[in-house]
Short mmCIF file of C-alpha atoms and ligand atoms in Angstrom, two decimals:
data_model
loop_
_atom_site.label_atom_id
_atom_site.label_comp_id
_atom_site.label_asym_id
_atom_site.label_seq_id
_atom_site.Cartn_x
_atom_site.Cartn_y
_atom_site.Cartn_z
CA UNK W 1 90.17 -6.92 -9.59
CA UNK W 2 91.06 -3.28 -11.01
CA UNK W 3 89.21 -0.68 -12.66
CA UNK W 4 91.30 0.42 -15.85
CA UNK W 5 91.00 3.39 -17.69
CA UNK W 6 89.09 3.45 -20.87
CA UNK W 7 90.33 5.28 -23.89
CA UNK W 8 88.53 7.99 -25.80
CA UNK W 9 88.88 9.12 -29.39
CA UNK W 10 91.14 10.07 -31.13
CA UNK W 11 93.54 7.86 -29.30
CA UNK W 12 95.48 6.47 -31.99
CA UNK W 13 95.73 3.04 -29.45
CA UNK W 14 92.02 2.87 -30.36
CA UNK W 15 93.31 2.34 -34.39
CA UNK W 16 95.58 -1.02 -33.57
CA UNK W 17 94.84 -3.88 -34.69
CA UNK W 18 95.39 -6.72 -31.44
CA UNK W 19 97.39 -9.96 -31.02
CA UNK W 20 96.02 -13.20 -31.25
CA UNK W 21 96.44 -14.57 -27.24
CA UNK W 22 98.29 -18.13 -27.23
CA UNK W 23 96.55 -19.64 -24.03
CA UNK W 24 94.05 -18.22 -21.61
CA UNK W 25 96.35 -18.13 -18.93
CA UNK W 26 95.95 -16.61 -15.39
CA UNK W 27 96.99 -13.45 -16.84
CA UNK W 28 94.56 -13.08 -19.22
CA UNK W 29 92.04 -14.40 -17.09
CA UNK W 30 92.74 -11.31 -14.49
CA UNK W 31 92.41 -9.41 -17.46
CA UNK W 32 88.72 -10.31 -18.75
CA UNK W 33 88.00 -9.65 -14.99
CA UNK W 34 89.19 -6.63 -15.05
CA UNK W 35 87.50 -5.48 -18.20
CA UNK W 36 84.47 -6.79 -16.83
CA UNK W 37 84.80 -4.80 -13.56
CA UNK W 38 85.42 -1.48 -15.80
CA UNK W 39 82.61 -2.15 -18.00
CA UNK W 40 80.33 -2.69 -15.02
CA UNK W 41 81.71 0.55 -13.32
CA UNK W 42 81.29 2.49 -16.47
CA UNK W 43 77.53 0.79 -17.45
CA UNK W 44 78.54 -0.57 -20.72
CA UNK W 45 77.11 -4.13 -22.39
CA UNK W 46 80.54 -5.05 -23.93
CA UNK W 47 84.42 -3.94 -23.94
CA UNK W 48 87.21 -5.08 -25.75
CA UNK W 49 91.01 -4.68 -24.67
CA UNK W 50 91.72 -2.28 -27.30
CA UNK W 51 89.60 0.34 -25.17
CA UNK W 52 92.11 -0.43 -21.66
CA UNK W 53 95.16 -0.17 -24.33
CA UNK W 54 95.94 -3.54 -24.39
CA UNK W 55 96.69 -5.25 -27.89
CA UNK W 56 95.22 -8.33 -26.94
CA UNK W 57 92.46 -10.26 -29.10
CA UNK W 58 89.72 -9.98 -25.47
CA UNK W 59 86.78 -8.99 -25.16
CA UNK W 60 83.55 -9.03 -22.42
CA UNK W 61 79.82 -8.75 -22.84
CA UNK W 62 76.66 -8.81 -20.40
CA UNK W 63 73.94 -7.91 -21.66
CA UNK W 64 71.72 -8.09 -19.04
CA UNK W 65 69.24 -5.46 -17.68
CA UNK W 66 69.71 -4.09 -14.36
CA UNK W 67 67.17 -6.22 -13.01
CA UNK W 68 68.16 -9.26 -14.63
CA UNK W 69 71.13 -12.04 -12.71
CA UNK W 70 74.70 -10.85 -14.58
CA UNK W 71 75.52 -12.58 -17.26
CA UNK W 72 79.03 -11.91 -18.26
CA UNK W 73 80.76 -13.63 -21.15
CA UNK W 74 84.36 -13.35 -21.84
CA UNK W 75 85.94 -14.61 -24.96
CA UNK W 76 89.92 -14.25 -26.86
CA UNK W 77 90.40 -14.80 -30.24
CA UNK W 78 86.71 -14.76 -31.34
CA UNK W 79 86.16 -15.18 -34.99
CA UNK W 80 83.45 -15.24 -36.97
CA UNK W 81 82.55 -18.40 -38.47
CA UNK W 82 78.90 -17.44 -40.00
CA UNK W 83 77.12 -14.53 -40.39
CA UNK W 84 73.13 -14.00 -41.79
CA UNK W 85 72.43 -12.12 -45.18
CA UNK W 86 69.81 -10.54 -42.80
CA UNK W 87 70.67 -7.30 -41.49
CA UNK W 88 69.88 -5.31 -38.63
CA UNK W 89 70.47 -1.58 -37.57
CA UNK W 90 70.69 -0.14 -34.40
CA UNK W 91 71.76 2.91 -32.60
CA UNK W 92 75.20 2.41 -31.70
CA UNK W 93 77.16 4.08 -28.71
CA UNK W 94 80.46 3.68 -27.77
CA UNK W 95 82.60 4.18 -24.11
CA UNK W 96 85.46 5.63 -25.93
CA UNK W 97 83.72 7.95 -28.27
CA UNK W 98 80.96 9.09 -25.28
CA UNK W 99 77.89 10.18 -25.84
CA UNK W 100 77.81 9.86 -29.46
CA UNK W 101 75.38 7.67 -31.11
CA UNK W 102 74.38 6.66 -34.65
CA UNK W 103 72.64 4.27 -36.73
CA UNK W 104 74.80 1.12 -37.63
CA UNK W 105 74.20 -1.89 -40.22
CA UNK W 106 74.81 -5.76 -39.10
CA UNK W 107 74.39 -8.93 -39.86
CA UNK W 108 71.05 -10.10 -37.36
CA UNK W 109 72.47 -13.32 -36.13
CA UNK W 110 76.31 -14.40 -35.85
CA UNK W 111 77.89 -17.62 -34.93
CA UNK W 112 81.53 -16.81 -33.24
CA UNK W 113 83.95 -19.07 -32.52
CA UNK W 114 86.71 -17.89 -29.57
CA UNK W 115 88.69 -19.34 -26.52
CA UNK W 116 86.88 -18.97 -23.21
CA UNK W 117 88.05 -18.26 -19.65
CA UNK W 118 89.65 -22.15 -19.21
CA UNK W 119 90.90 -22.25 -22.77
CA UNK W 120 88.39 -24.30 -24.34
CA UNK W 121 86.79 -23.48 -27.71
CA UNK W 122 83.56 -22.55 -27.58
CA UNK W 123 80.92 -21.43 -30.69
CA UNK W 124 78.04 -19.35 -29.60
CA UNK W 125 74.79 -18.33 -32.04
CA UNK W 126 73.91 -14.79 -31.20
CA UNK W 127 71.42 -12.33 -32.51
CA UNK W 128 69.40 -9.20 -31.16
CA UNK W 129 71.57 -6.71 -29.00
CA UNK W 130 74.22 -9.81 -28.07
CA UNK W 131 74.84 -9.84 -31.80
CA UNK W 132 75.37 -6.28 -32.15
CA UNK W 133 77.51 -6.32 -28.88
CA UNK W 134 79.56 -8.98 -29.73
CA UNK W 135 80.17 -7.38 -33.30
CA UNK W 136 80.88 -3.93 -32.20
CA UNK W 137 83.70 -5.52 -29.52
CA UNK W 138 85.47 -7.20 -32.01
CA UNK W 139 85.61 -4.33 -34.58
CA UNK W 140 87.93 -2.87 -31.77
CA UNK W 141 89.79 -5.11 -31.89
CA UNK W 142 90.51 -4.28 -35.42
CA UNK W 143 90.81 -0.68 -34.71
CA UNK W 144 87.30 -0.47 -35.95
CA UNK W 145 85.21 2.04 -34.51
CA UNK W 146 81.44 2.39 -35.14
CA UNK W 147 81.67 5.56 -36.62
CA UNK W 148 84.01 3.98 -39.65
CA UNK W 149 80.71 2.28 -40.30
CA UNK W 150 79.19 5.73 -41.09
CA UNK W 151 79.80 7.82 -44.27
CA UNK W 152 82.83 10.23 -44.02
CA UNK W 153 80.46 13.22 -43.56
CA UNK W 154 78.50 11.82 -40.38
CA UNK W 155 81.81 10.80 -38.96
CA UNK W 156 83.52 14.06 -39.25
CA UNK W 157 80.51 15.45 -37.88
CA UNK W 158 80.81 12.97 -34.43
CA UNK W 159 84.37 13.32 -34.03
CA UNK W 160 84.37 17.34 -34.37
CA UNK W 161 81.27 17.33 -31.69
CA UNK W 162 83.36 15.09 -29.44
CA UNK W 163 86.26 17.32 -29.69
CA UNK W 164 84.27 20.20 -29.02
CA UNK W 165 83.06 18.62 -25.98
CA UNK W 166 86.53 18.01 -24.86
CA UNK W 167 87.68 20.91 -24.66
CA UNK W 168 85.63 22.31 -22.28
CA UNK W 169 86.57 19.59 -19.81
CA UNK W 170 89.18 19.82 -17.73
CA UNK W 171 91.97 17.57 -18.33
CA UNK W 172 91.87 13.91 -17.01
CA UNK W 173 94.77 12.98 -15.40
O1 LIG R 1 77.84 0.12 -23.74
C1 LIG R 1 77.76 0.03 -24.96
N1 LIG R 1 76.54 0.08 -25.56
C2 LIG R 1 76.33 -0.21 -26.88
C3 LIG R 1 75.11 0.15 -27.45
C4 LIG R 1 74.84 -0.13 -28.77
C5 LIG R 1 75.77 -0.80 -29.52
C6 LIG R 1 76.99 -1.15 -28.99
C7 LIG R 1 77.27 -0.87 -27.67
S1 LIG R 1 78.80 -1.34 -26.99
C8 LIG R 1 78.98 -0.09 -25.79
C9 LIG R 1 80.23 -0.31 -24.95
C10 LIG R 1 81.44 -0.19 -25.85
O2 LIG R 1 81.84 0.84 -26.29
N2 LIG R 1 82.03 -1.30 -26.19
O3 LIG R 1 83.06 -1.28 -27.00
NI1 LIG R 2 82.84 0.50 -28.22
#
């Protein structure tokens, strides 16, 4: 397994829209480890390949508190195949725009449809924070970040306060 790095806003790899994967090969399957491992390391719920730079339709969840068993789920090409009238909003974060957070509107529950770890098709009903989760991963994967979800105003406002912050970090290698 390998730790990869994450990208942060305004990387313009974070506005591509991924591939489709053919097969969940061994390839991919070192991949959705390795996202999990990052994720873990960096104490997200969910990442999606668009964040490690790689144009592939991937992404992991877990959602589980530190003091519940891990439960990580990996999934390629997830689609959604229902979504409730209901909505929800929460207060979203994001690895790659860090420590920034805002209130975002979704649909409660979601039924998604995507390739697993062995290749086999799988549909899974989600609502609460897995919902959320699952729907913020695959806006990446669309080059969607949360704060597109905002009105132009608010997300001026986060991506001027992240730059800000930047620039009185040192440089990562
Ligand atoms: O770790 C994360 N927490 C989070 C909180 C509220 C809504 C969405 C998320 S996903 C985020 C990790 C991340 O950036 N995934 O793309
Ligand atoms: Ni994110």
């Amino acid at each position: 397994m390998a730790r990869l790095p994450i990208l942060v806003a305004p990387d313009p790899r974070l506005k591509a829209r991924a591939d489709a994967v053919d097969t969940v090969d061994a390839e991919i399957r070192q991949l959705m480890d390795d996202m999990l491992e990052t994720m873990y390391d960096a104490r997200g719920i969910g990442l999606a390949a668009t964040q490690v730079g790689v144009r592939k339709r991937v992404i992991v969840v877990d959602i589980a508190g530190k003091d519940e068993d891990p439960n990580p789920i990996r999934m390629a090409n997830p689609e959604i195949v229902y979504a409730s009238e209901d909505e929800t909003t929460y207060e979203e974060g994001c690895l790659s725009l860090p420590e920034q957070y805002a209130d975002v509107k979704r649909p409660e529950t979601v039924r998604v449809r995507y390739l697993d770890h062995e290749n086999e098709i799988r549909e899974l009903t989600a609502d609460g924070m897995l919902a959320i989760c699952v729907q913020h991963e695959m806006d990446h994967l669309d080059g969607v970040l949360f704060v597109d979800h905002l009105s132009g105003l608010k997300r001026n406002m986060i991506l001027r306060k992240l730059q800000k912050a930047r620039k009185g970090q040192p440089a990562t290698v």
